[in-house]
Tab-separated table of C-alpha atoms and ligand atoms in Angstrom:
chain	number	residue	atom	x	y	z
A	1	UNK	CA	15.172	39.970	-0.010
A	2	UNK	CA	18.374	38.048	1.032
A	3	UNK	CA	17.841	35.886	3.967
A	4	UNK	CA	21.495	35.069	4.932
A	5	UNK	CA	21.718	32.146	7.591
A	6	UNK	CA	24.718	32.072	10.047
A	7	UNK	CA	25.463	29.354	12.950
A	8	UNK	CA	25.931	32.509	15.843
A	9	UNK	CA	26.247	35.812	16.394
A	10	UNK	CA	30.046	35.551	15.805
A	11	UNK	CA	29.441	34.163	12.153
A	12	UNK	CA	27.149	36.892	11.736
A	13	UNK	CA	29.452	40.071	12.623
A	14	UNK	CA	32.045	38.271	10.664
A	15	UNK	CA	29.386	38.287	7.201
A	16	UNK	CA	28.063	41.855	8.018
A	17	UNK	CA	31.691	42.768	8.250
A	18	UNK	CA	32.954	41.467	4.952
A	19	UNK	CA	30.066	43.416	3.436
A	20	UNK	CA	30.847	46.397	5.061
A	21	UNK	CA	34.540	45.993	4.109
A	22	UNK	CA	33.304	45.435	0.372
A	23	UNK	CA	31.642	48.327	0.271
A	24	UNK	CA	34.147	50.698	1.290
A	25	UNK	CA	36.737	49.232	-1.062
A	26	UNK	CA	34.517	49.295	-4.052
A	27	UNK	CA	33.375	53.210	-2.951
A	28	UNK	CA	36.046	54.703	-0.612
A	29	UNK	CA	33.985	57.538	0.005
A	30	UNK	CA	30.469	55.436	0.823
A	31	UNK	CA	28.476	56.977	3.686
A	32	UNK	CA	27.408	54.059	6.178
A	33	UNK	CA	24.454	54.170	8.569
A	34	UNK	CA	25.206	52.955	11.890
A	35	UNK	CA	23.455	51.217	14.482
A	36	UNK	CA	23.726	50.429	18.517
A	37	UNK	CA	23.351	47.962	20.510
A	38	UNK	CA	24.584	44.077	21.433
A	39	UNK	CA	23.612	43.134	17.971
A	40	UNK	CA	26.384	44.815	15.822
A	41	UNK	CA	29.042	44.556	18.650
A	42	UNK	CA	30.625	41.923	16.557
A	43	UNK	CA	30.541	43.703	13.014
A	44	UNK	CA	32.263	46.384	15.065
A	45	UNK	CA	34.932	44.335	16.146
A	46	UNK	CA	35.723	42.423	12.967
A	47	UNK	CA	35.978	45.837	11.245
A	48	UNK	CA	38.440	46.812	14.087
A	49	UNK	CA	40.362	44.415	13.433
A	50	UNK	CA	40.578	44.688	9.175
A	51	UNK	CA	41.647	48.346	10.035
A	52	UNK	CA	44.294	47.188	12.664
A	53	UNK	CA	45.577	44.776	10.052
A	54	UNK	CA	45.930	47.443	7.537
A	55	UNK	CA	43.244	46.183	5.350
A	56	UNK	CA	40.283	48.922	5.514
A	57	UNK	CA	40.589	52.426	5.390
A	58	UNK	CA	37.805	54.657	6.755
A	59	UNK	CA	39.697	58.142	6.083
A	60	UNK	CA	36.879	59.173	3.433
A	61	UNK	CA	34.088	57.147	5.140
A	62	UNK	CA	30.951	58.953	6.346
A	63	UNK	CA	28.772	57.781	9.117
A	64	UNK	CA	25.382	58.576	10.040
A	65	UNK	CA	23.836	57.543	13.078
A	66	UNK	CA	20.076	55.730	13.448
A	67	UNK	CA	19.083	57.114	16.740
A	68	UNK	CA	20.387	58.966	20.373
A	69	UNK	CA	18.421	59.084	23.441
A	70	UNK	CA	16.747	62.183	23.961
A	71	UNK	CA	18.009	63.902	27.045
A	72	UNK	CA	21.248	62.303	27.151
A	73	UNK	CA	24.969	64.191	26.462
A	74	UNK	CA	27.448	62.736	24.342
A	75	UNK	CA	30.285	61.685	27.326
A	76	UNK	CA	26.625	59.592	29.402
A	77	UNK	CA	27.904	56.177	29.482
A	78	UNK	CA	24.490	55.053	28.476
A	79	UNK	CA	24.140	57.677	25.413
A	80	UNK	CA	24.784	56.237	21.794
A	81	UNK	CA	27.527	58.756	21.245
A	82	UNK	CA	29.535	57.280	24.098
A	83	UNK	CA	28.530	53.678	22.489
A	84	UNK	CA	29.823	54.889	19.300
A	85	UNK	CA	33.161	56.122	20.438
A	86	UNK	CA	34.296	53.071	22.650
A	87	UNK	CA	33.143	50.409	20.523
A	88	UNK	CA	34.265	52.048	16.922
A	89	UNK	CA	35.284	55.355	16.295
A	90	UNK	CA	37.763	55.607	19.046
A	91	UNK	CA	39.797	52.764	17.343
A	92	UNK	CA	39.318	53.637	13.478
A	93	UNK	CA	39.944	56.337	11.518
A	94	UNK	CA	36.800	57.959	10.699
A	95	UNK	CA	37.474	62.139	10.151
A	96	UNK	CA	35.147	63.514	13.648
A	97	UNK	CA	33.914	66.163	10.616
A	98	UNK	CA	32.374	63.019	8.985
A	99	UNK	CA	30.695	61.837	11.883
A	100	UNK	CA	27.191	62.079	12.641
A	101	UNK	CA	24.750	61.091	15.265
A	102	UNK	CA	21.808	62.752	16.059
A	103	UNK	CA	22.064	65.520	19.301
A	104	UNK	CA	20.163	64.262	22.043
A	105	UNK	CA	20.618	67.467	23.736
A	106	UNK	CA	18.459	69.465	21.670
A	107	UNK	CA	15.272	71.154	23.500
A	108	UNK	CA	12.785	72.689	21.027
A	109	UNK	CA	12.678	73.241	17.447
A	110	UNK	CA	12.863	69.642	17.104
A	111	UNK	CA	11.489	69.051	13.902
A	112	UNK	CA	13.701	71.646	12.428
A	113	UNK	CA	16.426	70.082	14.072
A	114	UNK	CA	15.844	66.345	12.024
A	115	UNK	CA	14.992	68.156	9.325
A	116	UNK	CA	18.976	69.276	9.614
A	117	UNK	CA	19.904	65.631	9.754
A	118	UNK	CA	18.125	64.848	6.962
A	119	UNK	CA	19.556	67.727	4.646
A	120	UNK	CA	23.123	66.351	6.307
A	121	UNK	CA	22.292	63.072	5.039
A	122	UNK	CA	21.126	64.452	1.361
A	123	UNK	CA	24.192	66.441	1.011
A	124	UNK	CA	26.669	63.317	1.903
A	125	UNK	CA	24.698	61.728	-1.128
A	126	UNK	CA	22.518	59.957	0.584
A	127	UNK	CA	23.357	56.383	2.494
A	128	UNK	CA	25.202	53.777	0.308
A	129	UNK	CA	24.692	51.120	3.614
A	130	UNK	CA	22.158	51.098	6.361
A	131	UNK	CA	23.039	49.027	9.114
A	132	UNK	CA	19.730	47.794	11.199
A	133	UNK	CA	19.192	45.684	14.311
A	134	UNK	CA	15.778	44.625	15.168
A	135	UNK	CA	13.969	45.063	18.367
A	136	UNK	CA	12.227	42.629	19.905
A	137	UNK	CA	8.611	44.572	19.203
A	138	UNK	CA	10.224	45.076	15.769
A	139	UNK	CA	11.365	48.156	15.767
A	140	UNK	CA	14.339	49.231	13.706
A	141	UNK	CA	15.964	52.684	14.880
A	142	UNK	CA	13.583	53.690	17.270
A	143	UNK	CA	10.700	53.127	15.196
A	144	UNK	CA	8.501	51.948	17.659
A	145	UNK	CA	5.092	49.624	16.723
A	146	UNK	CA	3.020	52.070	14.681
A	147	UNK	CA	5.308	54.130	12.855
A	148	UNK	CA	4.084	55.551	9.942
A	149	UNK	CA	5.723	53.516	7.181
A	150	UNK	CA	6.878	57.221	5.548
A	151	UNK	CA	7.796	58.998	8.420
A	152	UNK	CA	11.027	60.842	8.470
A	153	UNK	CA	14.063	61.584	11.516
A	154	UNK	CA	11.752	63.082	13.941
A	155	UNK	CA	11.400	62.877	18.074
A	156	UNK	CA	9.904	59.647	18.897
A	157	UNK	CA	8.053	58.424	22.411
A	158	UNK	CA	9.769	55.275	23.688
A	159	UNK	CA	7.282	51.859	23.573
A	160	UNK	CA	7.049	50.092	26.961
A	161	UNK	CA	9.079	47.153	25.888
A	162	UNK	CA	11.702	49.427	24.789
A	163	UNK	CA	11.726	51.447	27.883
A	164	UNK	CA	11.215	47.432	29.875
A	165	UNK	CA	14.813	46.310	27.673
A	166	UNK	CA	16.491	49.986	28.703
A	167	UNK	CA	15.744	49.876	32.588
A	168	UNK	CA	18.797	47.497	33.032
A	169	UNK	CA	20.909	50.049	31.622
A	170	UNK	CA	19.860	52.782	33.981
A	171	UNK	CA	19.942	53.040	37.645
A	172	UNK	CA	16.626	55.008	38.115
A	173	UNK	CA	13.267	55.574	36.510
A	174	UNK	CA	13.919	59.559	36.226
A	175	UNK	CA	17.054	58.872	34.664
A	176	UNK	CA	15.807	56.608	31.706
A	177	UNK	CA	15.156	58.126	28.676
A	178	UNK	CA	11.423	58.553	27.540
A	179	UNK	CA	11.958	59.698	24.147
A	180	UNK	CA	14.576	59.234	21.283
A	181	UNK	CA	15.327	61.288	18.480
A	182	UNK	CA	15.452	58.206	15.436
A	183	UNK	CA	15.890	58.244	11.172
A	184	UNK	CA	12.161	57.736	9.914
A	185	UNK	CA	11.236	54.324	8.254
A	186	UNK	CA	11.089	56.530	4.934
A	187	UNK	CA	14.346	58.031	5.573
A	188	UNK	CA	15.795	54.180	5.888
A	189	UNK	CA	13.887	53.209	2.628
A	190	UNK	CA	15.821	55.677	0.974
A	191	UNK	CA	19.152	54.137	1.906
A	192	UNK	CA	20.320	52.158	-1.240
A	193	UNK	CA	21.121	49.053	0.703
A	194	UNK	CA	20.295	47.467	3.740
A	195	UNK	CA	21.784	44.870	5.938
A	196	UNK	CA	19.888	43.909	9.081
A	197	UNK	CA	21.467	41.686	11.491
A	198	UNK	CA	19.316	39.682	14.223
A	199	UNK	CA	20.843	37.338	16.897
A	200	UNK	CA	19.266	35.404	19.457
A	201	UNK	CA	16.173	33.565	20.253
A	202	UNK	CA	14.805	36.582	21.993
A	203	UNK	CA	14.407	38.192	18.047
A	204	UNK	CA	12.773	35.175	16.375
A	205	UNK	CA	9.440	35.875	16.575
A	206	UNK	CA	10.086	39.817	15.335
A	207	UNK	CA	12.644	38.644	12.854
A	208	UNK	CA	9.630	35.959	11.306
A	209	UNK	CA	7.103	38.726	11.316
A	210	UNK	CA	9.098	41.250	9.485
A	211	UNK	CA	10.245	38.740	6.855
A	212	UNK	CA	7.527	36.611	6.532
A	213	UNK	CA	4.683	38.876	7.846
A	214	UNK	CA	2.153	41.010	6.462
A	215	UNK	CA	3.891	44.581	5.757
A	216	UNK	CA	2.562	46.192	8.785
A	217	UNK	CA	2.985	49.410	11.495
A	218	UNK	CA	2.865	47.299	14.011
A	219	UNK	CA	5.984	45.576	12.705
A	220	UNK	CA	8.519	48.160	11.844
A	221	UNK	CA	10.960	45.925	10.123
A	222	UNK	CA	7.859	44.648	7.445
A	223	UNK	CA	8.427	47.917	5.656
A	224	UNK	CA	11.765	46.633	4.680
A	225	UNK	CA	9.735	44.180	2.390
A	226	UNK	CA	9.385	47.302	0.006
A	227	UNK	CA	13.175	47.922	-0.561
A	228	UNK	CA	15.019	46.549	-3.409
A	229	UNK	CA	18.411	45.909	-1.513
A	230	UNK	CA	17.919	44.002	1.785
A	231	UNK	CA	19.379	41.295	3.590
A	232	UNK	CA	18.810	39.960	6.741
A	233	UNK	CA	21.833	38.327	8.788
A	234	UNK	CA	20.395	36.277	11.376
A	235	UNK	CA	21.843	33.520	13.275
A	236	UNK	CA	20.483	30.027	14.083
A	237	UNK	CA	18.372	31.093	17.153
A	238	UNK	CA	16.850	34.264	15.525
A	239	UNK	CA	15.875	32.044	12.983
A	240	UNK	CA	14.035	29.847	14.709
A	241	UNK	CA	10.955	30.545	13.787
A	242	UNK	CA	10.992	31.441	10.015
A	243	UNK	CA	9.028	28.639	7.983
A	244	UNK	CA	10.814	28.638	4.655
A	245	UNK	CA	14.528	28.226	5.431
A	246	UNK	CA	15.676	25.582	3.015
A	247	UNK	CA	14.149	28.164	0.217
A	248	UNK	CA	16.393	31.200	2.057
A	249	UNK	CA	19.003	28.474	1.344
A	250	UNK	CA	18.563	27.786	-1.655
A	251	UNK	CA	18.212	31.584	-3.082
A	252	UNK	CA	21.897	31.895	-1.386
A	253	UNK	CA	23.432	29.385	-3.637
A	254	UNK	CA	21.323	30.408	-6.915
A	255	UNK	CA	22.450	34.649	-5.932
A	256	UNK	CA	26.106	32.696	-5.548
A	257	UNK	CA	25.834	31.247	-8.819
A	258	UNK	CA	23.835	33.732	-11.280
A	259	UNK	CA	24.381	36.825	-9.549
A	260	UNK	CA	27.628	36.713	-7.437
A	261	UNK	CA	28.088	40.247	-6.997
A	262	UNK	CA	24.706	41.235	-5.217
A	263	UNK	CA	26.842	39.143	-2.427
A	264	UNK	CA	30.091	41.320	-2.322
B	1	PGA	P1	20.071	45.016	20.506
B	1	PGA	O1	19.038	46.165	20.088
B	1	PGA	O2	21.020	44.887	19.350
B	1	PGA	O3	20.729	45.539	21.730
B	1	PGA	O4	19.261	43.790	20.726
B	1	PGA	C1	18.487	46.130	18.812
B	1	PGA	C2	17.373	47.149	18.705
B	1	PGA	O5	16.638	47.337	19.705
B	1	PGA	O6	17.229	47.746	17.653
């Protein structure tokens, strides 16, 4: 694993972004997976802005989506579709056919349903780039403590301190989602790299668990320990509490000098 140490949360969109960027010019066509929430705000924006400047192209891009509440349309202001469309695909140029987010409309045949997704995902060729953030119980999608470690998209009951950091968000208790239809920690496993970004001192103690922790159910994000292509972008705050960061260091600038291109 990568541990990648950035001053803020501006430092860190700017990082994930140059990755991303990377990756699409090396592979035009690379499918991404995507992720909500305040976390990858700035990764959004910085790859805004490359497009806007002419320098990244997302015509032969393909996007899957983690997660969507389940119960929520597409045009709710609180659904991850709408989050989607105002904070990136609304100002790039990602084909609407190459788009996909999981339906939180759906009712019944559920598991049919994510089996769909997955197939969707297998025929794109699978996800060249999973972007992750990490909840504060460690979840990553909507993975919630005590995930199975293999298990697949599916419909997923919301934890209490997920549904505790949504209520903000909503303006009643009916309206807040109770479930959320999420990518399995076996279906993120399968993506061939990872980058998860963490900001903030609220993430500190989830972000030490899952890199420094036993590989556990409890902690979501310890199952990344078993992937071959992860790194963790985490600013100075979400860092806090990880006990080895003059080794993370120090890993950077032996990856810089042996093996430069597992940084591009
Ligand atoms: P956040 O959410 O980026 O809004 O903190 C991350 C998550 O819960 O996965």
């Amino acid at each position: 694993m990568l541990v990648v140490l950035k001053r803020d949360s501006e430092d860190v969109g700017r990082e994930a972004a140059r990755l991303v960027a990377n990756t699409i010019q090396i592979k035009p066509t690379a499918v991404l997976g995507l992720a909500t929430g305040n976390t990858p705000l700035g990764l959004y924006q910085h790859l805004i802005e490359l497009h806007r400047a002419g320098q990244l192209d997302f015509s032969r891009v393909a996007t899957f989506n983690l997660d969507e509440y389940l119960g929520l349309a597409p045009s709710h202001p609180q659904s991850f579709h709408h989050f989607m469309t105002v904070h990136f695909f609304s100002r790039v140029n990602v084909p609407a056919s190459n788009i996909h987010i999981p339906d939180g409309t759906i009712s019944g045949n559920y598991d049919s349903y994510c089996g769909e997704y997955e197939q969707a995902i297998r025929r794109a060729g699978g996800i060249d780039l999973q972007i992750l953030g990490i909840g504060r119980n460690g979840h990553i999608g909507f993975n919630e403590p005590t995930s199975s470690l293999a298990s697949r998209t599916r419909l997923k009951a919301l934890s209490r301190e997920t549904l505790e950091d949504n209520r903000r968000f909503f303006s009643s208790e009916e309206e807040m989602p109770k479930c959320a239809i999420t990518m399995g920690i076996g279906t993120i496993l399968e993506t061939r790299r990872i980058l998860l970004l963490a900001t903030g001192e609220s993430k500190a103690a989830a972000v030490a668990k899952a890199i420094e922790g036993p590989i556990t159910a409890s902690v979501s994000a310890s199952a990344l320990q078993l992937h071959p292509d992860v790194t963790f972008i985490v600013d100075e705050a979400a860092a806090s509490e990880l006990t080895q960061k003059d080794y993370y260091r120090h890993v950077l600038k032996m990856t810089e000098l042996f093996t430069p291109e597992r940084l591009l």
